[in-house]
Amino acid sequence: MVSCGHAEIQQQQCIWKETPVFLLIMATSECGEAERHFGNSDSKQSETWKRHIIRQLKYRDKAQKILFQDVIRSYLGLLERCTQKAFITKGILSVTRPLLLSSSEDSLSSLKTATGELAYQVVELQQEIKIKETFLEKQHARLYESQNDLSAVQLEYGKLQASVAEVEERNRLLKSKYDALLERHQHTERAYRKEELSGSELLEDMIHWKQQAAERMNDRNERRVRAREAGLNKDPEATANKKFNFDKVPQSASSPSSPSLLRSESGKRAERSHGRLFRSASATSPRFLGSIKDLFERKRRGSSICSLEEHLSTPSGICLAARVPNKAIHLLDAHELGINAVRFSPRSNLLATGGTDRVIKLWDIVAGMLHYRGTLDGSNEGITSIEFDSTGTRILAASYDKSALFWRLDDFVPKFTLTGHSRKVTAARFMCNLRQVVTGSADRTVKIWDLQRAACIQTIEVLSYCSDVVCSEYYVISGHYDRKIRFWDSRAASCTQEVPLQGRVTSLDISPNHRELLSCSRDESLQLVDLRRSNTRMAFRADGFKCGSDSTKAIFSPDGSYLVAGSADGTVYIWNVGTGNLETQLPDMHSSSVNAVAWSMSGEYVVSVDKSRRAILWSDI
């Protein structure tokens, strides 16, 4: 039955497919009949009729095909399904054919079993399909969530990019402002230095003018005295008979300096005690003229401008015998970072410490304890060395920012900054005349500066990294990384002598009597050089002593009898200069390398500082 139905379907399909051919045949036959009917009609007219008929046939074919196209398509689909069912039936028969050969009951049960298994497999496949569909739905849900998260992250990323661009733009503006401020600061600093130089020049001119005015006044007074002497000599008899009462001398008749002298208590006592003698003496007597001359000499001396040394130099305390400390009496963290330098004032009542935190701190020593007094700031980088002048009123410091700074103790802002080195300044010292300072730098130069003009007046090329400098009256002594100590004549800027050592020099110090030079070097020793005979040297060593850095400082005691230096292990070592032996070593209270030490001029205290910002006050009390 299936095969018969299939044949009928194919026959009908062929009929439908042959329909356009039939129509064409009919059209052709109609055209022939038309030709025979009209006979010898015009050939052109017959061609027109043929084309018209063909167009009509094509139009009808197209219209009929459109109407039945969906039906034909559905019919073809039904044919394909029937074909598939025939194939499935054929497969089932091939499976069940062996069973038909057996008994009918067995074949029926086997057919039922095969059908059940197939149904069971269909159910299992449907369940798996459902499971897969559920899993696929979950995956779609996760994909949707991931897409949402991704969109949120992309939105956040866009916001972050916008904020980064805003921050970069802000940083660029700040950088431009900083560059403008830096340029303005440099311009202001140059203008300030120029104004400071012009101010110092104006001050010098003013002092010169005052000196000239004082000289003119003194000359005027001398001419007035000489004129009075000449008038008295013309009438000696009248002058001899005339009595002078100095208590009633009018102010207009005296010199500018005599009223203050006559009003003083000592002048009154002198007049009372010697009044009769002066009244009986003539104005032309040598004693009278000598007193007037002394009077004007006092005025001239009082009007003169004293020198810087006369104004600043005051006698400092002298240490007769330094006391060797044996215990720590005060310990504190003096700075926020490591401490590089420490120095006592000449009067021993003030201590200055400088560190890598860019400041100098001042400390008073009261009852064996360090009490904070104030801070000197102004440096852009860490402090490398500190120096007091002989009066204890001024401080000079070297800095990592390629400059040296100068303070007065009555002002916590630097009075001026000495700039000109191209690398860090390792040392700064006052020269003996107090008008000049000398600085040593890592740029292999030593510079001499005039404090009144705040300008460099001499530059010495020292051939190697300069770690420290000291000054005598005419010489500048420098220590270097090339293991040499060099002596420079400050008047000629020439090297007069070189002293070789075994290690790079870390510090220099000169004895109180300026006869011996102390050096500390990286060969773990201290060398003592006799400045009168430079070939005479003495080395000081100790078990455990080791320089902790290239800037470790060693110094003399204030009486020159001892040497003191700090070690890398935190111990402070003290040697006796007379015997050359180690006098004592102070217990290791420091937790890191000791950078510098200072001994008070009174000989009572020693202070040591280290890299871990700790300062320790030592004494024998």
XYZ file of C-alpha atoms in Angstrom:
621
model
C 0.000 0.000 0.000
C 2.802 2.331 0.765
C 4.448 1.590 -2.571
C 1.175 2.163 -4.465
C 0.573 5.509 -2.759
C 4.108 6.547 -3.550
C 3.618 5.739 -7.252
C 0.405 7.761 -7.440
C 2.148 10.732 -5.781
C 4.954 10.577 -8.330
C 2.461 10.361 -11.203
C 0.605 13.427 -9.976
C 3.876 15.288 -9.503
C 4.821 14.577 -13.131
C 1.411 15.857 -14.293
C 1.918 19.113 -12.448
C 5.397 19.479 -13.813
C 4.175 18.832 -17.433
C 1.371 21.397 -17.273
C 3.355 24.329 -18.720
C 4.446 22.120 -21.664
C 0.814 21.302 -22.477
C -0.087 24.904 -22.423
C 2.729 25.690 -24.817
C 1.571 22.970 -27.173
C -1.947 24.348 -27.059
C -0.650 27.827 -27.719
C 1.351 26.603 -30.666
C -1.618 24.792 -32.158
C -3.784 27.885 -31.762
C -1.163 29.947 -33.532
C -1.164 27.419 -36.414
C -4.905 27.506 -36.742
C -4.777 31.290 -36.724
C -2.237 31.263 -39.533
C -4.345 28.890 -41.575
C -7.449 30.975 -40.909
C -6.013 34.212 -42.075
C -4.164 32.619 -44.945
C -1.878 35.098 -46.615
C -2.115 37.807 -43.987
C 0.701 40.055 -43.411
C 3.664 38.311 -41.802
C 4.324 41.245 -39.532
C 0.821 41.078 -38.103
C 1.174 37.355 -37.481
C 4.367 37.919 -35.564
C 2.543 40.425 -33.384
C -0.200 37.942 -32.615
C 2.343 35.289 -31.723
C 4.133 37.530 -29.294
C 0.818 38.565 -27.754
C -0.255 34.982 -27.263
C 3.099 34.004 -25.766
C 2.859 36.881 -23.318
C -0.631 35.883 -22.309
C 0.487 32.270 -21.823
C 3.425 33.317 -19.685
C 1.199 35.517 -17.588
C -1.327 32.722 -17.023
C 1.482 30.255 -16.208
C 2.901 32.660 -13.683
C -0.469 33.327 -12.079
C -1.354 29.640 -11.806
C 2.110 28.750 -10.427
C 1.858 31.347 -7.678
C -1.537 30.039 -6.582
C -0.415 26.424 -6.289
C 3.182 26.940 -5.163
C 2.423 26.659 -1.404
C 0.285 23.572 -2.010
C 3.046 21.934 -4.034
C 5.628 22.766 -1.337
C 3.435 21.262 1.425
C 2.786 18.226 -0.745
C 6.519 17.685 -1.273
C 7.046 17.880 2.501
C 4.408 15.185 3.041
C 6.147 13.027 0.463
C 9.453 13.320 2.315
C 7.796 12.332 5.614
C 6.170 9.315 3.983
C 9.537 8.297 2.624
C 11.084 8.526 6.126
C 8.255 6.423 7.625
C 8.800 3.810 4.907
C 12.476 3.596 5.782
C 11.690 3.281 9.534
C 9.130 0.540 8.827
C 11.645 -1.264 6.680
C 14.185 -1.170 9.506
C 11.695 -2.515 12.051
C 10.794 -5.369 9.705
C 14.455 -6.234 9.281
C 14.801 -6.363 13.033
C 11.689 -8.417 13.621
C 12.130 -10.775 10.653
C 14.338 -13.282 12.612
C 11.770 -13.271 15.341
C 8.962 -14.208 12.880
C 10.900 -17.320 11.996
C 10.496 -18.519 15.554
C 7.271 -19.063 17.261
C 4.658 -16.358 17.089
C 4.577 -15.907 20.884
C 8.331 -15.444 21.064
C 8.260 -12.998 18.193
C 5.494 -11.018 19.874
C 7.320 -10.845 23.216
C 10.590 -9.965 21.514
C 8.825 -7.247 19.569
C 7.354 -5.877 22.778
C 10.781 -6.012 24.470
C 12.489 -4.230 21.582
C 9.715 -1.655 21.517
C 10.017 -1.081 25.295
C 13.752 -0.716 25.074
C 13.355 1.763 22.295
C 10.741 3.634 24.302
C 13.006 3.611 27.356
C 15.878 4.926 25.269
C 13.609 7.631 23.923
C 12.647 8.620 27.495
C 16.298 8.678 28.594
C 17.233 10.787 25.609
C 14.433 13.177 26.402
C 15.654 13.467 30.017
C 19.185 14.109 28.835
C 17.840 16.735 26.490
C 16.039 18.395 29.391
C 19.193 18.248 31.532
C 21.226 19.744 28.711
C 18.616 22.426 28.209
C 18.690 23.240 31.966
C 22.488 23.393 31.933
C 22.360 25.524 28.820
C 19.921 27.896 30.510
C 22.261 28.179 33.512
C 25.181 28.867 31.193
C 23.139 31.518 29.455
C 22.277 33.066 32.828
C 25.946 33.062 33.865
C 26.884 34.514 30.516
C 24.329 37.246 31.016
C 25.697 37.999 34.511
C 29.250 37.994 33.184
C 28.236 40.391 30.450
C 26.628 42.654 33.054
C 29.766 42.487 35.212
C 31.906 43.169 32.173
C 29.839 46.208 31.275
C 30.097 47.453 34.885
C 33.891 46.887 34.867
C 34.178 48.663 31.534
C 32.191 51.561 32.948
C 34.444 51.660 36.021
C 37.500 51.399 33.784
C 36.260 54.370 31.794
C 35.765 56.359 35.008
C 39.269 55.405 36.217
C 40.756 56.404 32.893
C 38.976 59.738 33.144
C 40.255 60.223 36.724
C 43.798 59.235 35.665
C 43.654 61.742 32.835
C 42.385 64.370 35.272
C 45.172 63.579 37.769
C 47.781 63.678 35.000
C 46.452 67.019 33.858
C 46.508 68.265 37.450
C 50.045 66.995 37.911
C 51.090 68.680 34.706
C 49.616 71.950 35.932
C 51.309 71.520 39.307
C 54.603 70.737 37.559
C 54.300 73.846 35.453
C 53.459 75.883 38.570
C 56.394 74.310 40.409
C 58.742 75.110 37.534
C 57.446 78.671 37.447
C 57.847 79.002 41.242
C 61.328 77.486 41.065
C 62.325 79.891 38.323
C 60.824 82.756 40.300
C 62.643 81.574 43.424
C 65.933 81.446 41.541
C 65.295 84.864 40.097
C 64.371 86.184 43.549
C 67.454 84.587 45.070
C 69.655 86.145 42.410
C 67.982 89.491 43.002
C 68.377 89.011 46.759
C 72.078 88.253 46.413
C 72.479 91.232 44.134
C 70.647 93.467 46.609
C 72.642 91.995 49.473
C 75.870 92.716 47.619
C 74.732 96.248 46.830
C 73.663 96.638 50.486
C 77.081 95.558 51.694
C 78.666 97.976 49.234
C 76.368 100.755 50.469
C 77.298 99.855 54.045
C 80.974 100.054 53.209
C 80.405 103.376 51.472
C 78.453 104.645 54.473
C 81.211 103.566 56.825
C 83.742 105.271 54.572
C 81.626 108.427 54.525
C 81.331 108.352 58.307
C 85.078 107.955 58.620
C 85.614 110.900 56.291
C 83.055 112.978 58.238
C 84.809 112.083 61.506
C 88.162 113.034 60.004
C 86.741 116.336 58.744
C 85.288 117.069 62.181
C 88.586 116.245 63.852
C 90.414 118.494 61.387
C 87.931 121.289 62.053
C 88.383 120.932 65.801
C 92.147 120.903 65.466
C 92.058 124.033 63.307
C 89.823 125.694 65.902
C 92.254 124.798 68.691
C 95.213 126.052 66.662
C 93.341 129.297 65.929
C 92.633 129.729 69.651
C 96.275 129.078 70.460
C 97.307 131.656 67.887
C 94.905 134.243 69.403
C 96.216 133.555 72.895
C 99.798 133.966 71.756
C 99.006 137.422 70.345
C 97.918 138.768 73.777
C 99.922 136.746 76.348
C 99.711 139.310 79.107
C 95.913 139.497 78.937
C 95.748 135.758 78.802
C 98.044 135.404 81.818
C 96.011 137.823 83.885
C 92.740 136.160 82.819
C 91.497 133.335 85.024
C 89.659 130.363 83.568
C 86.829 128.779 85.486
C 86.144 125.446 83.751
C 82.991 124.935 85.758
C 81.409 127.897 83.933
C 82.807 127.459 80.457
C 79.960 127.960 77.956
C 79.114 125.082 75.721
C 79.570 127.105 72.516
C 83.167 127.917 73.420
C 84.213 124.331 73.951
C 84.891 121.530 71.514
C 82.083 119.036 70.675
C 83.570 116.421 72.915
C 84.462 118.551 75.938
C 80.926 119.045 77.411
C 80.378 115.366 77.899
C 83.802 115.042 79.419
C 83.266 117.978 81.753
C 79.868 116.660 82.773
C 81.283 113.278 83.751
C 81.871 112.527 87.366
C 85.553 111.863 86.911
C 85.990 115.270 85.163
C 84.226 117.021 88.024
C 86.435 115.330 90.595
C 89.519 116.248 88.613
C 88.391 119.860 88.357
C 87.671 120.031 92.084
C 91.001 118.504 92.994
C 93.090 120.528 90.519
C 90.920 123.595 90.085
C 93.403 126.005 91.628
C 96.246 124.708 89.511
C 94.316 125.131 86.257
C 93.041 128.548 87.217
C 96.585 129.787 87.875
C 98.010 128.269 84.710
C 97.962 130.088 81.424
C 96.155 128.803 78.381
C 99.459 128.481 76.592
C 101.047 126.173 79.143
C 102.117 122.711 77.845
C 99.929 120.970 80.413
C 96.828 122.776 79.197
C 97.576 122.116 75.550
C 98.352 118.466 76.307
C 95.012 118.009 78.043
C 93.206 119.469 75.029
C 95.192 117.213 72.702
C 94.318 114.158 74.806
C 90.705 115.233 74.698
C 90.678 115.282 70.889
C 92.586 112.013 70.705
C 89.852 110.403 72.793
C 87.222 111.849 70.473
C 89.045 110.523 67.404
C 89.336 107.069 68.859
C 85.691 107.085 69.924
C 84.506 108.061 66.452
C 86.483 105.428 64.582
C 84.879 102.184 63.354
C 86.132 99.167 65.231
C 87.207 96.086 63.297
C 85.251 92.861 63.173
C 87.764 91.133 65.413
C 87.530 93.915 68.047
C 83.771 93.710 67.957
C 83.419 89.912 68.050
C 86.513 88.474 69.666
C 85.962 87.759 73.306
C 88.196 85.592 75.432
C 86.907 82.042 75.480
C 87.311 79.609 78.291
C 90.576 77.718 78.582
C 90.572 74.079 79.572
C 93.443 73.302 81.916
C 92.811 69.554 82.098
C 90.152 67.528 80.334
C 88.380 64.867 82.360
C 88.007 61.470 80.712
C 84.304 60.435 80.816
C 83.346 56.993 82.021
C 79.549 56.779 81.928
C 76.514 57.995 80.003
C 74.453 60.496 81.970
C 71.801 61.364 79.366
C 70.495 59.662 76.235
C 67.871 60.907 73.772
C 66.719 60.699 70.149
C 67.772 64.173 69.083
C 66.611 64.122 65.435
C 64.066 62.429 63.231
C 66.805 60.826 61.108
C 70.505 60.054 61.466
C 72.865 62.665 62.985
C 75.999 63.575 61.006
C 77.614 66.395 63.024
C 77.874 67.699 66.597
C 79.744 70.683 68.078
C 80.051 72.523 71.428
C 80.112 76.304 71.601
C 83.353 77.857 72.935
C 81.709 78.544 76.297
C 80.539 74.887 76.645
C 76.985 75.876 77.537
C 75.486 75.241 74.104
C 75.479 72.162 71.869
C 74.551 72.004 68.177
C 73.623 68.826 66.298
C 72.926 68.465 62.590
C 71.449 65.525 60.731
C 69.953 64.230 57.545
C 66.585 65.738 58.517
C 67.914 69.100 57.168
C 67.967 71.023 60.461
C 70.402 72.040 63.186
C 69.107 71.687 66.737
C 70.472 73.647 69.680
C 70.675 72.173 73.189
C 71.419 73.689 76.581
C 73.264 71.533 79.131
C 71.632 71.997 82.512
C 72.253 69.679 85.476
C 73.862 67.037 83.288
C 70.971 66.870 80.798
C 70.349 68.144 77.269
C 67.440 70.581 77.046
C 66.055 71.593 73.668
C 66.589 75.273 72.898
C 65.666 75.818 69.251
C 66.035 74.770 65.607
C 67.999 76.398 62.811
C 66.466 75.535 59.459
C 66.989 76.679 55.901
C 68.929 73.818 54.363
C 67.358 71.894 51.487
C 69.196 68.658 52.342
C 71.098 67.014 55.182
C 73.790 68.726 57.272
C 77.349 67.355 56.966
C 79.342 69.528 59.420
C 78.878 72.283 62.040
C 81.297 74.978 63.220
C 80.985 77.729 65.884
C 83.062 80.878 65.626
C 85.346 81.839 68.515
C 82.657 84.097 70.047
C 79.984 81.414 70.055
C 77.457 83.766 68.439
C 77.614 82.497 64.854
C 77.250 79.045 63.307
C 78.535 77.789 59.968
C 77.217 74.517 58.498
C 77.905 72.474 55.354
C 75.087 70.747 53.524
C 74.348 68.076 50.947
C 72.561 70.723 48.828
C 75.937 72.006 47.483
C 76.041 75.002 49.813
C 77.168 76.285 53.205
C 74.831 78.230 55.505
C 75.583 80.981 58.010
C 73.396 81.751 61.052
C 73.476 84.158 63.940
C 72.164 82.679 67.169
C 69.702 85.512 67.608
C 67.959 84.532 64.343
C 66.811 81.029 63.403
C 66.842 81.859 59.674
C 70.216 81.764 57.857
C 71.684 85.191 57.268
C 73.027 84.049 53.902
C 73.856 80.909 51.930
C 77.170 80.309 50.192
C 76.483 78.600 46.860
C 78.953 77.744 44.123
C 79.979 74.120 44.567
C 78.733 71.596 42.025
C 78.479 68.691 44.508
C 77.809 68.286 48.221
C 79.807 70.397 50.673
C 81.538 68.111 53.160
C 83.172 70.672 55.480
C 82.960 74.374 56.365
C 85.334 76.183 58.758
C 85.935 79.725 60.007
C 89.366 81.100 59.202
C 91.468 82.739 61.873
C 90.515 86.314 60.932
C 86.771 85.539 61.273
C 86.101 87.556 58.125
C 86.456 84.527 55.874
C 85.387 80.897 55.803
C 86.682 77.928 53.846
C 84.584 75.071 52.424
C 85.555 71.696 51.009
C 83.426 69.739 48.586
C 83.082 66.466 46.728
C 83.576 68.427 43.484
C 87.370 68.420 44.172
C 87.562 72.088 45.092
C 88.178 74.151 48.210
C 86.661 77.647 48.217
C 87.450 80.669 50.395
C 84.541 83.062 51.014
C 84.312 86.654 52.201
C 81.582 86.894 54.841
C 80.986 90.625 54.384
C 80.142 90.177 50.703
C 78.945 86.535 50.926
C 81.020 85.866 47.813
C 83.732 83.411 46.815
C 87.111 85.140 46.605
C 89.277 82.121 45.806
C 88.841 78.602 44.418
C 91.524 75.938 44.862
C 91.536 72.811 42.699
C 92.495 70.056 45.149
C 92.663 67.122 42.651
C 90.511 64.709 44.683
C 87.253 64.312 46.634
C 87.675 66.546 49.714
C 86.315 64.977 52.896
C 87.366 67.622 55.464
C 89.342 70.859 55.879
C 91.015 72.730 58.752
C 92.663 76.169 58.813
C 95.748 77.695 60.336
C 96.888 81.312 60.023
C 98.146 81.071 56.453
C 97.383 77.490 55.443
C 94.344 75.460 54.502
C 94.735 71.718 55.128
C 92.487 69.283 53.264
C 91.931 65.513 53.533
C 91.018 63.454 50.484
C 89.725 60.147 49.179
C 93.013 59.535 47.344
C 94.634 58.838 50.764
C 96.488 62.145 51.017
C 96.547 65.220 53.218
C 97.416 68.394 51.325
C 98.688 71.725 52.656
C 97.641 74.806 50.655
C 99.053 78.313 50.910
C 95.917 80.450 51.001
C 97.827 83.462 49.709
C 99.122 81.743 46.552
C 96.577 78.865 46.162
C 99.450 76.429 45.745
C 100.059 73.043 47.336
C 103.129 73.198 49.545
C 103.139 69.652 50.886
C 101.415 66.257 50.634
C 101.228 63.652 53.421
C 100.288 60.134 52.213
C 98.189 57.792 54.357
C 97.099 54.151 54.111
C 93.385 54.790 53.681
C 90.991 57.459 52.459
C 90.744 60.370 54.896
C 87.417 60.782 56.705
C 88.161 63.778 58.990
C 90.781 66.277 60.140
C 91.233 68.213 63.380
C 93.931 70.590 64.589
C 95.199 70.731 68.166
C 94.380 73.723 70.412
C 97.988 74.962 70.160
C 97.953 74.523 66.338
C 101.039 72.344 66.466
C 99.555 68.924 65.674
C 97.132 67.619 63.057
C 94.802 64.665 63.663
C 93.448 62.571 60.806
C 91.028 59.642 60.754
C 91.150 57.246 57.797
C 89.483 54.075 56.521
C 92.510 51.930 57.417
C 90.983 51.844 60.946
C 93.590 54.155 62.466
C 94.140 57.721 63.647
C 97.306 59.532 62.544
C 98.896 62.407 64.494
C 101.148 64.658 62.378
C 103.538 67.204 63.911
C 103.008 70.395 61.903
C 106.490 71.617 62.760
C 108.028 68.404 61.426
C 105.526 66.768 59.114
C 107.597 63.600 58.762
C 107.038 62.860 62.457
C 103.834 60.848 62.870
C 102.146 58.675 65.470
C 99.437 56.082 64.738
C 96.621 55.183 67.149
C 94.766 51.883 66.811
C 92.597 49.664 68.978
C 91.070 46.219 68.777
C 87.504 46.589 67.607
C 87.843 50.142 66.343
C 86.529 50.535 62.799
C 85.412 53.585 60.815
C 81.715 53.298 60.151
C 81.560 55.635 57.128
C 83.555 57.954 54.881
C 82.643 60.885 57.171
C 83.528 59.491 60.623
C 84.861 62.354 62.780
C 87.790 62.186 65.234
C 88.760 65.167 67.452
C 91.212 66.433 70.080
C 90.230 67.031 73.674
C 90.174 70.774 74.538
C 93.560 70.513 76.275
C 95.072 68.446 73.456
C 95.887 65.490 75.741
C 93.382 62.970 74.337
C 91.909 61.804 71.054
C 88.332 60.561 70.731
C 86.496 58.828 67.884
C 83.434 56.620 67.427
C 83.430 53.141 65.924
C 81.120 51.250 63.593
C 80.009 48.978 66.465
C 78.686 51.941 68.521
C 81.643 52.167 70.929
C 83.492 55.425 71.685
C 87.324 55.100 71.931
C 89.602 57.562 73.772
C 93.430 57.499 73.369
C 96.108 59.244 75.443
C 98.321 61.423 73.228
C 101.259 61.328 75.643
C 101.485 57.554 75.966
C 99.909 56.549 72.646
C 97.800 53.925 74.426
C 94.062 53.451 74.559
C 92.861 55.344 77.634
C 89.318 53.941 77.748
C 86.428 52.813 75.634
C 82.941 53.860 76.559
C 80.311 51.089 76.671
C 78.306 50.453 73.534
C 75.203 52.533 74.281
C 74.755 53.233 70.572
C 72.813 50.803 68.399
C 74.531 51.874 65.160
C 77.724 53.431 63.851
C 78.944 56.579 65.651
C 79.315 59.401 63.119
C 80.758 62.241 65.210
C 81.863 63.238 68.719
C 82.349 66.581 70.514
C 84.236 67.524 73.689
C 83.192 70.628 75.635
C 85.749 73.393 76.116
C 85.387 73.022 79.874
C 86.608 69.431 79.512
C 83.616 68.142 81.456
C 81.340 66.588 78.817
C 81.615 64.462 75.689
C 78.712 63.982 73.276
C 78.516 61.239 70.643
C 75.921 60.906 67.861
C 75.086 58.027 65.525
C 73.201 57.076 62.370
C 70.083 56.057 64.299
C 69.377 59.686 65.487
C 70.658 59.042 69.022
C 72.777 61.503 71.021
C 74.520 60.470 74.289
C 76.012 62.825 76.875
C 79.051 61.332 78.681
C 80.808 62.545 81.824
C 82.874 61.314 84.760
C 80.385 62.602 87.328
